[in-house]
C-alpha cells in the first residue's frame, strides 16, 4: 500500500525524489502521511482537492481486498 | 510568445480546425486537435447557437522528428522521469523509439498503479488523434469500477494528470474495463428516455441526480433530438445536475 501511494505521488509531482510516505500502523486502520516538495503540494491536492480525492478512492479500492482502512493525510 | 497551443472558435468544428491549420501553417495531420466544445445550432433554435471551440497544438511527434524546423517549435522533448519498475518485454520495445509517446507513458503509469494494487491485469492501448483509450482486461469483479464508476474515474483522472503534466502535447486518456463505459452509456440513455417520458407526461421539469460532465453530456445528447423536450444543467461543480424540461408549445 505504501508503494502504491508513493508511486502515484511520484507520477504526479515535479520532484519525485522528495516524495516521502510514512505509515502509522494502527491495527485495523492505518494512516499514511504523504510529504512532497513545497512546490508540489498543489499537484497532489488538485483543484478543490480533486486529486487527493482520486488518490483516496484508489486507496480504498486497493484496501477493500485487504479488509483494512487506510487514511491518507497530505502533510505540509 | 507561446504558440504551442491555440484556442480557436468556429461555427463548426471543421471550420475551427481549418483556422488552426492556417494559423500554424501546417496540414491537419500535423496538428493535435482537442475539441473543447462542439458547436450546436442551439436547442430547437430556442436558445442561441454555440460556437465550436477547439484547442490546437503542433504534434510533438513532429517536433522530435524534425527538431528545429521552425523557431517557434524549437523546444526539445524531454523524456519524463517515469519510475520504471513495471517492465515487461512488450513495453520495452515500444518505449524505445525516440522518447516516449504519451500512450506508452500512460500505459506504464496505469500498469504501475495496478501492480501495486495487487491487480496485475493486462492493458490494451488504442490511440486516436486526440484520445488514448486504455482498456484493462479485468477479472470481472468490478473492483476497478467502484460505485458509480468512481474508482475507474479516479484512476482515469490520476493517469491524465500524470501523463499530461509536462503539457507540451496533450491527449485525453479514457480508461475502460469490462466494457463499463459502454454499459454506462446505455444505462444513461435509458434513464434519459425514461425521465424524458415523465417530463412529457407530467408537463413538469424533471431533475436528474448530480453527475459529472461526461455523463451529463450523454444525457443532453440523448434528448437533443426530442423536439418536445429541453435539457439544461444547473448547479456548480460536483452538484451540477441536469433538468429535463418539457418544451414550450408554440
Short mmCIF file of C-alpha atoms in Angstrom, two decimals:
data_model
loop_
_atom_site.label_atom_id
_atom_site.label_comp_id
_atom_site.label_asym_id
_atom_site.label_seq_id
_atom_site.Cartn_x
_atom_site.Cartn_y
_atom_site.Cartn_z
CA UNK A 1 0.00 0.00 0.00
CA UNK A 2 2.83 2.34 0.86
CA UNK A 3 4.38 1.59 -2.51
CA UNK A 4 1.14 2.35 -4.26
CA UNK A 5 0.86 5.78 -2.64
CA UNK A 6 4.50 6.57 -3.32
CA UNK A 7 4.13 5.51 -6.92
CA UNK A 8 1.06 7.62 -7.59
CA UNK A 9 2.54 10.65 -5.85
CA UNK A 10 5.79 10.34 -7.78
CA UNK A 11 3.92 10.16 -11.05
CA UNK A 12 2.13 13.42 -10.27
CA UNK A 13 4.84 15.70 -8.94
CA UNK A 14 7.75 17.57 -10.48
CA UNK A 15 10.20 16.49 -7.77
CA UNK A 16 9.71 12.75 -7.34
CA UNK A 17 12.80 12.43 -5.16
CA UNK A 18 11.18 14.47 -2.44
CA UNK A 19 8.13 12.26 -2.13
CA UNK A 20 8.03 10.58 1.25
CA UNK A 21 5.37 8.37 2.74
CA UNK A 22 5.23 7.40 6.41
CA UNK A 23 2.95 4.74 7.73
CA UNK A 24 1.39 4.95 11.15
CA UNK A 25 0.06 1.48 11.77
CA UNK A 26 -2.95 1.30 13.99
CA UNK A 27 -4.18 -2.27 13.58
CA UNK A 28 -7.41 -2.04 11.63
CA UNK A 29 -6.82 1.48 10.45
CA UNK A 30 -3.51 2.73 9.20
CA UNK A 31 -2.62 6.29 8.45
CA UNK A 32 -0.32 7.28 5.65
CA UNK A 33 1.36 10.63 5.78
CA UNK A 34 2.38 11.93 2.41
CA UNK A 35 5.05 14.59 2.17
CA UNK A 36 6.07 16.23 -1.05
CA UNK A 37 8.16 19.20 -2.04
CA UNK A 38 6.58 22.57 -1.20
CA UNK A 39 6.03 23.39 -4.86
CA UNK A 40 4.29 20.09 -5.42
CA UNK A 41 1.66 20.24 -2.70
CA UNK A 42 -0.87 21.68 -5.09
CA UNK A 43 -0.20 18.86 -7.52
CA UNK A 44 -1.16 16.14 -5.07
CA UNK A 45 -4.18 18.00 -3.76
CA UNK A 46 -5.51 19.31 -7.05
CA UNK A 47 -8.32 21.66 -7.82
CA UNK A 48 -10.74 21.58 -4.91
CA UNK A 49 -8.99 18.50 -3.60
CA UNK A 50 -9.87 16.51 -6.69
CA UNK A 51 -6.51 14.78 -6.99
CA UNK A 52 -6.38 13.98 -3.27
CA UNK A 53 -9.89 12.57 -3.51
CA UNK A 54 -8.98 10.44 -6.51
CA UNK A 55 -5.96 9.07 -4.65
CA UNK A 56 -8.11 8.19 -1.64
CA UNK A 57 -10.63 6.46 -3.91
CA UNK A 58 -7.88 4.33 -5.43
CA UNK A 59 -6.50 3.53 -1.99
CA UNK A 60 -9.87 2.37 -0.71
CA UNK A 61 -10.34 0.20 -3.79
CA UNK A 62 -6.96 -1.41 -3.17
CA UNK A 63 -7.76 -1.73 0.53
CA UNK A 64 -11.07 -3.48 0.03
CA UNK A 65 -9.21 -6.70 -0.70
CA UNK A 66 -7.16 -6.35 2.48
CA UNK A 67 -10.09 -5.68 4.79
CA UNK A 68 -8.38 -2.72 6.33
CA UNK A 69 -8.97 1.00 6.45
CA UNK A 70 -6.43 3.47 5.25
CA UNK A 71 -6.34 7.17 5.78
CA UNK A 72 -4.26 9.39 3.57
CA UNK A 73 -3.02 12.63 5.03
CA UNK A 74 -1.15 15.17 3.00
CA UNK A 75 1.35 16.95 5.24
CA UNK A 76 2.70 20.43 4.78
CA UNK B 1 5.07 34.32 -27.27
CA UNK B 2 3.83 30.86 -26.67
CA UNK B 3 2.22 29.46 -29.76
CA UNK B 4 2.32 25.87 -28.63
CA UNK B 5 -1.39 25.65 -28.11
CA UNK B 6 -4.12 27.82 -29.50
CA UNK B 7 -7.79 28.01 -28.71
CA UNK B 8 -9.89 28.66 -31.75
CA UNK B 9 -13.53 29.09 -32.46
CA UNK B 10 -15.60 28.45 -35.49
CA UNK B 11 -19.17 27.82 -36.49
CA UNK B 12 -18.39 24.14 -36.80
CA UNK B 13 -15.52 22.01 -35.64
CA UNK B 14 -14.31 21.67 -39.22
CA UNK B 15 -14.20 25.39 -39.63
CA UNK B 16 -12.23 25.79 -36.41
CA UNK B 17 -9.77 23.12 -37.49
CA UNK B 18 -9.31 24.88 -40.80
CA UNK B 19 -8.48 28.08 -38.94
CA UNK B 20 -5.98 26.19 -36.82
CA UNK B 21 -4.25 24.83 -39.93
CA UNK B 22 -3.92 28.35 -41.33
CA UNK B 23 -2.73 29.70 -38.02
CA UNK B 24 0.06 27.15 -37.74
CA UNK B 25 0.64 26.88 -41.45
CA UNK B 26 0.52 23.11 -41.17
CA UNK B 27 -1.74 20.43 -42.58
CA UNK B 28 -4.39 18.86 -40.40
CA UNK B 29 -2.42 15.64 -39.83
CA UNK B 30 0.35 17.56 -38.16
CA UNK B 31 -1.84 19.13 -35.53
CA UNK B 32 -3.25 17.87 -32.32
CA UNK B 33 -6.84 18.91 -32.11
CA UNK B 34 -8.70 18.73 -28.87
CA UNK B 35 -12.36 19.56 -29.01
CA UNK B 36 -13.23 21.87 -26.17
CA UNK B 37 -16.86 22.24 -27.07
CA UNK B 38 -18.83 21.10 -30.01
CA UNK B 39 -20.83 23.78 -31.63
CA UNK B 40 -24.54 23.49 -31.82
CA UNK B 41 -27.12 25.35 -33.72
CA UNK B 42 -28.97 25.80 -30.48
CA UNK B 43 -31.50 23.59 -28.80
CA UNK B 44 -34.56 23.67 -31.02
CA UNK B 45 -33.43 27.08 -32.12
CA UNK B 46 -34.80 28.49 -28.90
CA UNK B 47 -31.51 29.03 -27.13
CA UNK B 48 -28.84 30.78 -29.15
CA UNK B 49 -26.29 28.83 -31.10
CA UNK B 50 -22.94 27.93 -29.61
CA UNK B 51 -19.65 28.20 -31.40
CA UNK B 52 -17.42 25.18 -31.72
CA UNK B 53 -14.21 25.61 -29.78
CA UNK B 54 -11.05 23.61 -30.27
CA UNK B 55 -7.57 23.61 -28.80
CA UNK B 56 -4.88 23.04 -31.36
CA UNK B 57 -1.21 22.33 -30.96
CA UNK B 58 1.56 21.04 -33.14
CA UNK B 59 2.15 17.35 -32.74
CA UNK B 60 5.26 16.93 -30.71
CA UNK B 61 5.97 13.77 -32.61
CA UNK B 62 6.93 16.03 -35.45
CA UNK B 63 8.99 18.22 -33.17
CA UNK B 64 11.02 15.26 -32.14
CA UNK B 65 11.45 14.08 -35.69
CA UNK B 66 12.39 17.33 -37.27
CA UNK B 67 13.99 19.20 -34.43
CA UNK B 68 14.21 22.92 -35.04
CA UNK B 69 12.30 23.08 -38.22
CA UNK B 70 10.95 26.36 -37.07
CA UNK B 71 12.00 28.59 -34.20
CA UNK B 72 8.68 28.51 -32.51
CA UNK B 73 8.78 24.78 -32.19
CA UNK B 74 12.30 24.51 -31.04
CA UNK B 75 11.72 23.21 -27.57
CA UNK B 76 13.12 19.79 -27.05
CA UNK B 77 11.15 16.85 -25.92
CA UNK B 78 12.27 15.75 -22.53
CA UNK B 79 11.87 12.23 -21.51
CA UNK B 80 9.79 12.27 -18.40
CA UNK B 81 11.17 10.54 -15.35
CA UNK B 82 8.63 7.82 -15.04
CA UNK B 83 9.59 5.37 -12.35
CA UNK B 84 10.19 2.32 -14.40
CA UNK B 85 9.56 -0.66 -12.29
CA UNK B 86 6.87 -2.10 -14.45
CA UNK B 87 8.89 -3.55 -17.21
CA UNK B 88 7.54 -6.17 -19.43
CA UNK B 89 9.26 -7.04 -22.69
CA UNK B 90 6.35 -5.79 -24.80
CA UNK B 91 6.57 -2.31 -23.35
CA UNK B 92 10.28 -2.02 -23.69
CA UNK B 93 10.20 -2.45 -27.44
CA UNK B 94 7.54 0.21 -27.88
CA UNK B 95 9.13 2.67 -25.48
CA UNK B 96 12.44 2.55 -27.24
CA UNK B 97 11.74 4.81 -30.17
CA UNK B 98 12.53 8.47 -29.61
CA UNK B 99 11.45 9.47 -26.13
CA UNK B 100 8.19 8.08 -25.01
CA UNK B 101 4.87 8.56 -26.64
CA UNK B 102 2.06 9.65 -24.37
CA UNK B 103 0.24 6.40 -24.91
CA UNK B 104 3.19 4.35 -23.73
CA UNK B 105 3.67 6.60 -20.75
CA UNK B 106 0.00 6.40 -19.84
CA UNK B 107 0.06 2.65 -20.07
CA UNK B 108 3.17 2.48 -17.93
CA UNK B 109 1.68 4.61 -15.18
CA UNK B 110 -1.53 2.61 -15.24
CA UNK B 111 0.33 -0.65 -15.15
CA UNK B 112 2.47 0.58 -12.27
CA UNK B 113 -0.57 1.53 -10.26
CA UNK B 114 -2.41 -1.71 -11.00
CA UNK B 115 0.58 -3.78 -9.99
CA UNK B 116 0.81 -2.00 -6.67
CA UNK B 117 -2.90 -2.50 -6.10
CA UNK B 118 -2.30 -6.20 -6.49
CA UNK B 119 -4.31 -6.25 -9.71
CA UNK B 120 -1.83 -7.14 -12.37
CA UNK B 121 -4.15 -7.14 -15.37
CA UNK B 122 -3.11 -6.69 -18.98
CA UNK B 123 -3.86 -3.34 -20.60
CA UNK B 124 -4.73 -2.73 -24.25
CA UNK B 125 -3.99 0.56 -25.96
CA UNK B 126 -5.97 2.08 -28.75
CA UNK B 127 -4.96 5.55 -29.88
CA UNK B 128 -6.87 8.08 -31.94
CA UNK B 129 -5.69 11.56 -32.91
CA UNK B 130 -6.85 13.20 -29.70
CA UNK B 131 -7.56 10.40 -27.28
CA UNK B 132 -5.79 7.40 -25.85
CA UNK B 133 -8.07 4.56 -24.92
CA UNK B 134 -6.74 2.18 -22.32
CA UNK B 135 -8.68 -0.98 -21.72
CA UNK B 136 -7.94 -3.03 -18.66
CA UNK B 137 -8.67 -6.72 -19.06
CA UNK B 138 -10.23 -7.11 -15.66
CA UNK B 139 -11.38 -10.22 -13.87
CA UNK B 140 -14.99 -9.15 -13.92
CA UNK B 141 -15.14 -8.39 -10.23
CA UNK B 142 -15.94 -4.75 -10.73
CA UNK B 143 -13.33 -3.78 -8.16
CA UNK B 144 -11.75 -1.38 -10.62
CA UNK B 145 -15.05 0.23 -11.46
CA UNK B 146 -16.32 1.02 -7.99
CA UNK B 147 -19.62 2.55 -7.03
CA UNK B 148 -20.96 4.55 -9.93
CA UNK B 149 -17.64 4.15 -11.70
CA UNK B 150 -15.81 6.21 -9.09
CA UNK B 151 -12.69 4.04 -8.93
CA UNK B 152 -12.37 3.94 -12.69
CA UNK B 153 -12.87 7.69 -12.89
CA UNK B 154 -10.32 8.29 -10.13
CA UNK B 155 -7.75 6.16 -11.95
CA UNK B 156 -8.52 7.88 -15.21
CA UNK B 157 -8.11 11.29 -13.59
CA UNK B 158 -4.77 10.43 -11.99
CA UNK B 159 -3.43 8.94 -15.20
CA UNK B 160 -4.48 12.00 -17.17
CA UNK B 161 -2.71 14.22 -14.64
CA UNK B 162 0.45 12.13 -14.55
CA UNK B 163 0.68 11.71 -18.31
CA UNK B 164 -0.13 15.24 -19.33
CA UNK B 165 1.76 17.04 -16.58
CA UNK B 166 4.55 18.25 -18.80
CA UNK B 167 1.94 19.65 -21.03
CA UNK B 168 3.57 20.12 -24.42
CA UNK B 169 1.48 17.54 -26.09
CA UNK B 170 -1.80 16.65 -24.50
CA UNK B 171 -4.18 13.85 -25.12
CA UNK B 172 -7.28 12.83 -23.31
CA UNK B 173 -6.95 9.41 -21.78
CA UNK B 174 -10.00 7.26 -21.45
CA UNK B 175 -9.89 4.27 -19.19
CA UNK B 176 -12.23 1.37 -19.50
CA UNK B 177 -12.66 -2.10 -18.15
CA UNK B 178 -15.25 -4.79 -18.67
CA UNK B 179 -16.97 -2.51 -21.21
CA UNK B 180 -18.10 -0.33 -18.36
CA UNK B 181 -18.19 2.92 -20.35
CA UNK B 182 -20.42 1.42 -22.99
CA UNK B 183 -22.74 -0.16 -20.45
CA UNK B 184 -22.90 3.09 -18.53
CA UNK B 185 -23.79 4.99 -21.65
CA UNK B 186 -26.62 2.59 -22.39
CA UNK B 187 -27.94 2.91 -18.84
CA UNK B 188 -27.79 6.69 -19.01
CA UNK B 189 -29.60 6.81 -22.33
CA UNK B 190 -32.30 4.55 -20.96
CA UNK B 191 -32.56 6.76 -17.89
CA UNK B 192 -32.76 9.88 -20.04
CA UNK B 193 -35.57 8.38 -22.08
CA UNK B 194 -37.48 7.31 -19.02
CA UNK B 195 -37.22 10.70 -17.37
CA UNK B 196 -37.99 12.38 -20.67
CA UNK B 197 -41.26 10.44 -20.86
CA UNK B 198 -42.04 11.51 -17.34
CA UNK B 199 -41.43 15.16 -18.15
CA UNK B 200 -43.73 14.91 -21.16
CA UNK B 201 -46.43 13.12 -19.21
CA UNK B 202 -46.45 15.44 -16.24
CA UNK B 203 -45.60 18.57 -18.22
CA UNK B 204 -43.24 19.45 -15.39
CA UNK B 205 -39.45 19.68 -15.18
CA UNK B 206 -37.67 16.52 -14.04
CA UNK B 207 -34.36 16.76 -12.21
CA UNK B 208 -31.66 14.14 -12.72
CA UNK B 209 -29.16 13.31 -9.97
CA UNK B 210 -25.87 15.23 -9.98
CA UNK B 211 -23.33 13.74 -12.40
CA UNK B 212 -20.01 14.50 -13.94
CA UNK B 213 -19.62 16.35 -17.21
CA UNK B 214 -19.19 13.22 -19.29
CA UNK B 215 -22.38 11.62 -18.02
CA UNK B 216 -24.33 14.85 -18.39
CA UNK B 217 -23.19 15.14 -21.97
CA UNK B 218 -24.59 11.69 -22.75
CA UNK B 219 -27.98 12.71 -21.37
CA UNK B 220 -28.00 16.02 -23.23
CA UNK B 221 -27.17 14.22 -26.46
CA UNK B 222 -29.73 11.51 -25.86
CA UNK B 223 -32.53 14.04 -25.64
CA UNK B 224 -31.19 16.51 -28.15
CA UNK B 225 -33.38 15.35 -30.98
CA UNK B 226 -36.57 15.21 -28.98
CA UNK B 227 -38.50 18.27 -30.05
CA UNK B 228 -40.80 18.06 -27.07
CA UNK B 229 -38.02 18.31 -24.52
CA UNK B 230 -35.28 20.67 -23.48
CA UNK B 231 -32.34 19.92 -21.24
CA UNK B 232 -30.41 22.30 -19.03
CA UNK B 233 -27.69 21.97 -16.43
CA UNK B 234 -27.88 23.71 -13.12
CA UNK B 235 -25.63 23.90 -10.07
CA UNK B 236 -21.91 24.11 -9.58
CA UNK B 237 -19.04 21.63 -9.55
CA UNK B 238 -19.90 18.22 -8.21
CA UNK B 239 -23.50 19.20 -7.67
CA UNK B 240 -24.21 20.18 -11.24
CA UNK B 241 -27.22 18.32 -12.48
CA UNK B 242 -29.48 18.14 -15.48
CA UNK B 243 -33.02 19.34 -15.60
CA UNK B 244 -35.27 17.96 -18.29
CA UNK B 245 -38.00 20.38 -19.25
CA UNK B 246 -40.97 19.91 -21.47
CA UNK B 247 -40.54 22.30 -24.39
CA UNK B 248 -42.93 25.21 -24.54
CA UNK B 249 -45.69 24.72 -27.02
CA UNK B 250 -45.70 27.29 -29.73
#
